[in-house]
Coordinates of N, CA, C and O in Angstrom, one line a residue:
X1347 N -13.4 -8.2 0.6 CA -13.5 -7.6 1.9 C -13.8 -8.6 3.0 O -14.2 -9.7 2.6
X1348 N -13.5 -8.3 4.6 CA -13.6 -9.4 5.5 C -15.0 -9.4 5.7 O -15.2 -10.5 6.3
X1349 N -16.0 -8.8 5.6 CA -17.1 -8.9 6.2 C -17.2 -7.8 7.2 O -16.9 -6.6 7.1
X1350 N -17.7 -8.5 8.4 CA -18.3 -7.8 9.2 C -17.3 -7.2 10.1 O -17.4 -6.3 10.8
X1351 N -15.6 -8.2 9.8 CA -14.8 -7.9 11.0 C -13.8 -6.6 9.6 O -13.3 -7.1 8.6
X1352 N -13.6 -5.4 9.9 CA -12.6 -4.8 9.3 C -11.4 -5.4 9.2 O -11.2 -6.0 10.3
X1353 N -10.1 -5.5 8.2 CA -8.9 -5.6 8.6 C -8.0 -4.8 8.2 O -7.8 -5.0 7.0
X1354 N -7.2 -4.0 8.7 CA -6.2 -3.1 8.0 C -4.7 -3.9 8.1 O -4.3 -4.5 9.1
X1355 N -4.0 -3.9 7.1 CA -3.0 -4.3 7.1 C -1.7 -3.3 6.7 O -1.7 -2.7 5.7
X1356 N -0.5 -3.3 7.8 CA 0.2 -2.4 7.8 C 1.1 -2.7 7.2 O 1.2 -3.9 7.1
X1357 N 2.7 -2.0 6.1 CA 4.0 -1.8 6.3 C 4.7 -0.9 6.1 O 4.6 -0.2 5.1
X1358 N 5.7 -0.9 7.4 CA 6.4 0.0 7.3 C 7.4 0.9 6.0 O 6.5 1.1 5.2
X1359 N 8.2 1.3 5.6 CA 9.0 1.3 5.0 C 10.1 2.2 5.6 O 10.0 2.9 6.6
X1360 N 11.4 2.0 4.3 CA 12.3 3.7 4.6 C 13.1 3.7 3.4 O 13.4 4.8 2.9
X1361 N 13.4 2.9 2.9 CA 14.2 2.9 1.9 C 13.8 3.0 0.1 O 12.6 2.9 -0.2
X1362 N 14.3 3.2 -0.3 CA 14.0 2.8 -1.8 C 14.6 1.9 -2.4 O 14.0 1.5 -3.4
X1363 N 15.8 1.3 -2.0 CA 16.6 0.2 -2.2 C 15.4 -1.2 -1.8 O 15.6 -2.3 -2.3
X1364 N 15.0 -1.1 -1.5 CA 13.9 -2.0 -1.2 C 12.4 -2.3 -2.1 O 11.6 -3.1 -1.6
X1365 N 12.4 -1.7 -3.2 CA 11.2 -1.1 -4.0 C 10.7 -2.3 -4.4 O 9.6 -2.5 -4.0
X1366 N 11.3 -3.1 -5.2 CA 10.7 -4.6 -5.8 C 10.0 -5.0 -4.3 O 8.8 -5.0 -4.3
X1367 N 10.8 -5.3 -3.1 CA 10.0 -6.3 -2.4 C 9.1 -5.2 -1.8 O 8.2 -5.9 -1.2
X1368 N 8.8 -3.9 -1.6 CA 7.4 -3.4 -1.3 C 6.8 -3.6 -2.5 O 5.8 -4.1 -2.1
X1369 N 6.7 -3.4 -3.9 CA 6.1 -3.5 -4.4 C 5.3 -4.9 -4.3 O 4.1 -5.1 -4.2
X1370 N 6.6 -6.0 -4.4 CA 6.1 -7.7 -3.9 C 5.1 -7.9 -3.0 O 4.3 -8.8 -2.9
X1371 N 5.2 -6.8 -2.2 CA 4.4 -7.2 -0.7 C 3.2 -6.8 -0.8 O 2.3 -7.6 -0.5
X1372 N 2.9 -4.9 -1.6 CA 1.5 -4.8 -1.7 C 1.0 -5.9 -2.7 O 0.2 -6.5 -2.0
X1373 N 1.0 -6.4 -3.8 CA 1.1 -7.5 -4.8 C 0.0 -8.9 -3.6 O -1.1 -9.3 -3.7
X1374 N 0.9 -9.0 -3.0 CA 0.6 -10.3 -2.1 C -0.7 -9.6 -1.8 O -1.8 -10.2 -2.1
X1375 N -0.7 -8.6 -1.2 CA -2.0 -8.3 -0.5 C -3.4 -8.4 -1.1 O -4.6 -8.6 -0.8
X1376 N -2.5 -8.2 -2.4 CA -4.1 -8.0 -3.8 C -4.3 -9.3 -4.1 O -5.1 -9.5 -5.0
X1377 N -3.5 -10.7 -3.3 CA -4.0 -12.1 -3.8 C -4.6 -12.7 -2.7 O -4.9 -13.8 -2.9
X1378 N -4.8 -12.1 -1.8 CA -5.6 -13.0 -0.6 C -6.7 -13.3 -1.0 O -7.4 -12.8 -1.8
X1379 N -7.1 -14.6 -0.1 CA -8.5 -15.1 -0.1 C -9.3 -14.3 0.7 O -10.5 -14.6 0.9
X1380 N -8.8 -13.3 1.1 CA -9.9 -12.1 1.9 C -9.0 -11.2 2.2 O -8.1 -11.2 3.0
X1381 N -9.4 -10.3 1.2 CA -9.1 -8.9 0.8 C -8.7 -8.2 1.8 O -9.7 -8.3 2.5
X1382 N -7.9 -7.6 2.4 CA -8.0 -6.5 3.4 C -8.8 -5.5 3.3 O -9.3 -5.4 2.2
X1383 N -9.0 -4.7 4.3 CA -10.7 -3.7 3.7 C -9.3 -2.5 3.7 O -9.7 -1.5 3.1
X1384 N -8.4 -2.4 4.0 CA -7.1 -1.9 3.6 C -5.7 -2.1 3.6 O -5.2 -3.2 4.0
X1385 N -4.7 -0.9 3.2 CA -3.5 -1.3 3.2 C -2.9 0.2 3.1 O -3.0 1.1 2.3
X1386 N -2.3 0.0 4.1 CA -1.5 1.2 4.8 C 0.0 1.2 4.8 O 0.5 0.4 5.6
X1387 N 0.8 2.0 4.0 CA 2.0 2.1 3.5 C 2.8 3.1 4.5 O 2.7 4.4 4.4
X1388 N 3.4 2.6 5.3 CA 4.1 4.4 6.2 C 5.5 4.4 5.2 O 5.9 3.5 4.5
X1389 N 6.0 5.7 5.5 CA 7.5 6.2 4.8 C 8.0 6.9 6.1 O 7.5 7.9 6.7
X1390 N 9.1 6.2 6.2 CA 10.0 6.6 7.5 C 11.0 7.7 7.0 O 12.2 7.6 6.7
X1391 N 10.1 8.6 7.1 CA 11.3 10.1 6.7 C 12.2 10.2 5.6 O 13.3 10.6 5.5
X1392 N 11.1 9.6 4.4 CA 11.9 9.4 3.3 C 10.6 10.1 1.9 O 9.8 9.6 1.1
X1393 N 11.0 11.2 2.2 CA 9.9 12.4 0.9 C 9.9 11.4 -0.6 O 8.8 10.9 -1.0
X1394 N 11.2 11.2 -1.1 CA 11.2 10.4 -2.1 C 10.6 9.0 -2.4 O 10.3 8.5 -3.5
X1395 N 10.4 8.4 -1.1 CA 10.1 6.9 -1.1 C 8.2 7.4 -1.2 O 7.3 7.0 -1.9
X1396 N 8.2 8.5 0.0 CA 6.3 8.2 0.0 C 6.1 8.8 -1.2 O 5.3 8.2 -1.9
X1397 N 6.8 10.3 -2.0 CA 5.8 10.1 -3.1 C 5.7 9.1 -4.1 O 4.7 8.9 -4.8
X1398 N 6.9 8.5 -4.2 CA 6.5 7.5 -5.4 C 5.7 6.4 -5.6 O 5.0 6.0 -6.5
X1399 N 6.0 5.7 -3.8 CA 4.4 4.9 -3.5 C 3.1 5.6 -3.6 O 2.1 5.0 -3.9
X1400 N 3.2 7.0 -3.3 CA 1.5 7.7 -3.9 C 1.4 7.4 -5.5 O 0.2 7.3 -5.8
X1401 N 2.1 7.2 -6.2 CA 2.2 7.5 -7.6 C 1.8 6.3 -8.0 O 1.1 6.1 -9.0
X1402 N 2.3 5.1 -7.0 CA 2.7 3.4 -7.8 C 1.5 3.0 -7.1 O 0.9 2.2 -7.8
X1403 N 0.6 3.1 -5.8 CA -0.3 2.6 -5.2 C -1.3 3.3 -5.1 O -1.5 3.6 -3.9
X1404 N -2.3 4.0 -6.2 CA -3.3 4.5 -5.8 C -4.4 3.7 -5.0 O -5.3 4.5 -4.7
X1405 N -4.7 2.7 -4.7 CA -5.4 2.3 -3.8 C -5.4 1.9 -2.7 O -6.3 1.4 -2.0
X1406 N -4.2 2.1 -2.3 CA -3.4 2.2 -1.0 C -3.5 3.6 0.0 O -3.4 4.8 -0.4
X1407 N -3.7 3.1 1.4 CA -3.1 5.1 2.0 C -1.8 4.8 2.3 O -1.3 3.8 2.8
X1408 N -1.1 5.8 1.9 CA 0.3 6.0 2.2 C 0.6 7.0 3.1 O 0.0 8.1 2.8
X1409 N 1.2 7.0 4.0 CA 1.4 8.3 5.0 C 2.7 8.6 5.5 O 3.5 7.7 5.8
X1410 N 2.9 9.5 5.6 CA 4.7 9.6 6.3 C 4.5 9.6 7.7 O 3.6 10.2 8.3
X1411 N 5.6 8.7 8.1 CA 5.6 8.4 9.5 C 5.7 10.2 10.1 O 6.5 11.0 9.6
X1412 N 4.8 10.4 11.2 CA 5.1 11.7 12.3 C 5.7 11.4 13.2 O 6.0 12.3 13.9
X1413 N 6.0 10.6 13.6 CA 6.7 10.6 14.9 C 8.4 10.3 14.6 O 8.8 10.4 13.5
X1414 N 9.0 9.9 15.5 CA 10.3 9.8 15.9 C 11.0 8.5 14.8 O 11.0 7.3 14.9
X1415 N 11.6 9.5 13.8 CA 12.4 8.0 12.3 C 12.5 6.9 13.1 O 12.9 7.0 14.3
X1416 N 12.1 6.0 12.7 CA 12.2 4.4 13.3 C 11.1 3.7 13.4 O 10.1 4.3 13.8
X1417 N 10.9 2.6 13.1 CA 10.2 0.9 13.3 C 8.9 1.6 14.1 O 7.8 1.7 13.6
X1418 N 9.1 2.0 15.2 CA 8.2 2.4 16.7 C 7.5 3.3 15.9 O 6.3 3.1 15.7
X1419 N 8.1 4.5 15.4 CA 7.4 5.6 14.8 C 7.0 5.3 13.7 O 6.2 6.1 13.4
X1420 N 7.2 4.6 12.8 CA 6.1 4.4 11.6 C 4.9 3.1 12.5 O 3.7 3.0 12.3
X1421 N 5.3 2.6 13.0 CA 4.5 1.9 13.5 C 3.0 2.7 14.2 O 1.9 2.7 13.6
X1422 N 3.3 3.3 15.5 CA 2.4 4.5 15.7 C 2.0 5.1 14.8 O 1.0 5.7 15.1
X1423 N 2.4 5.3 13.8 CA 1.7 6.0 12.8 C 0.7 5.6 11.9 O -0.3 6.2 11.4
X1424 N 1.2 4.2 11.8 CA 0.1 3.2 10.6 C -1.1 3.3 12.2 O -1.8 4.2 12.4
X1425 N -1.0 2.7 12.7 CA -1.9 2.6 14.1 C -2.8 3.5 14.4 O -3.9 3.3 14.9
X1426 N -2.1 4.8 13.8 CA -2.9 6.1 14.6 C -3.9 6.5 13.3 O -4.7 7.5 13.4
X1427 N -3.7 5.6 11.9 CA -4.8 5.9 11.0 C -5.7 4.9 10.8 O -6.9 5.1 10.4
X1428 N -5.2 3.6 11.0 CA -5.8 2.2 11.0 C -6.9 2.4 11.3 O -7.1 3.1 12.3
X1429 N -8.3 1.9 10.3 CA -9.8 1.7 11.0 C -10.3 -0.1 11.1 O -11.4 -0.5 11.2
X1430 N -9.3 -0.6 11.0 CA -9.4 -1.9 11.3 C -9.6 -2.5 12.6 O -9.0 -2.0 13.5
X1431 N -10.3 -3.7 12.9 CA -10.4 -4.3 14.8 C -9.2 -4.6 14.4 O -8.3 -4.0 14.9
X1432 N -8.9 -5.9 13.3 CA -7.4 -6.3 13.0 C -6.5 -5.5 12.3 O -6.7 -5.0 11.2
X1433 N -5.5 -5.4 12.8 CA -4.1 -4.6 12.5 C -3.3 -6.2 12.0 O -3.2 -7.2 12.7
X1434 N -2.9 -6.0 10.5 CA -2.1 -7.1 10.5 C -0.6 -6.2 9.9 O -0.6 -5.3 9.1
X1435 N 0.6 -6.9 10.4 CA 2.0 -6.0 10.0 C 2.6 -7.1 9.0 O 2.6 -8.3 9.3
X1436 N 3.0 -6.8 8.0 CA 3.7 -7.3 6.9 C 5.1 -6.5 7.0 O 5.0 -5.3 6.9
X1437 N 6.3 -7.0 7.1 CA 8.0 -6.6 6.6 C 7.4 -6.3 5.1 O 6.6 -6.9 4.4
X1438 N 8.0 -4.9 4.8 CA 8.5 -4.4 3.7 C 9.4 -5.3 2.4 O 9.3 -5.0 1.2
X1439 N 10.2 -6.3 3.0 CA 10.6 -7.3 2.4 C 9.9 -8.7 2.4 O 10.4 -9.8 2.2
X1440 N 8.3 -8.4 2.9 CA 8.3 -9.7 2.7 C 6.8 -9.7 1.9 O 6.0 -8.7 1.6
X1441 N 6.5 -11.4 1.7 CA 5.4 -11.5 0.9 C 4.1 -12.1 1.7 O 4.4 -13.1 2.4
X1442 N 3.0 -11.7 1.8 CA 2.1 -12.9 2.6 C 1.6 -13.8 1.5 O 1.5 -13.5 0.3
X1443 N 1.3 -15.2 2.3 CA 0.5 -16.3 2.3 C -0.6 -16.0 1.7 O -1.3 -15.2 2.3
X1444 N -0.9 -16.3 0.6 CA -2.5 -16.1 0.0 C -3.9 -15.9 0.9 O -4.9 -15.1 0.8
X1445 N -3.5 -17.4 2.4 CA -4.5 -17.0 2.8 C -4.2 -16.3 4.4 O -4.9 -16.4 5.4
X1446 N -3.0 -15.6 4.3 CA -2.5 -15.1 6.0 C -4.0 -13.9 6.2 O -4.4 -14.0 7.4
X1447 N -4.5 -13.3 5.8 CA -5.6 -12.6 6.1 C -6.5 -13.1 6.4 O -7.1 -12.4 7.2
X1448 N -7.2 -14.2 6.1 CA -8.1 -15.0 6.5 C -7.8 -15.6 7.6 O -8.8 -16.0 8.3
X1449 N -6.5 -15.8 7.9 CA -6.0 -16.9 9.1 C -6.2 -15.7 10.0 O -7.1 -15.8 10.9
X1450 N -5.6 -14.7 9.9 CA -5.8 -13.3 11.2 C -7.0 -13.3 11.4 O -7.5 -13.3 12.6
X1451 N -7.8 -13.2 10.4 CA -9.6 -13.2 10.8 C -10.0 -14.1 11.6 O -11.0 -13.9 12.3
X1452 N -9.5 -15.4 11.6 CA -9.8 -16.4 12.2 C -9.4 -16.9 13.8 O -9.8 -17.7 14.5
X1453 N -8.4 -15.8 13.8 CA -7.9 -16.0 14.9 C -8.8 -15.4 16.2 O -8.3 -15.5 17.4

């Protein structure tokens, strides 16, 4: 955990064609040198994609995007549950830095 400063860490998704590198991405998150105090999974109008992330990430929140399918609207969405000062956004295809959570804290 960061300490005193919360950090939530967001990504988006929509696809399922995509599954290895979200799974790659939550993965990354469980190797940081400072933990996120979370990790927030949105599903862009995709029933199939969020339940299986509920299934594959229990220690994750996963939420279906409400607003308007797209980037913008899962974005407001992860946002509108986030209890973190820092919001950090990770691509669905990508991996972080061991220590990119520490560097956001630091910033």
């Amino acid at each position: 955990m960061s300490g005193d400063i919360k950090v939530s860490v967001m990504i988006c998704t929509y696809t399922e064609d995509r599954w290895q590198d979200i799974v790659e991405a939550v993965d990354s998150l469980g190797k940081q040198t400072l933990i996120p105090d979370e990790i927030i999974l949105v599903s862009d109008h995709n029933p199939k994609l969020f339940a299986r992330m509920q299934a594959a990430f229990p220690q994750v929140m996963v939420v279906e995007n409400k607003f308007d399918k797209g980037l913008t609207g899962g974005l407001n969405t992860g946002f509108s549950v986030a209890k973190g000062e820092i919001i950090g956004i990770l691509d669905d295809d990508a991996t972080a830095d061991p220590e990119w959570v520490e560097r956001l804290v630091r910033l």
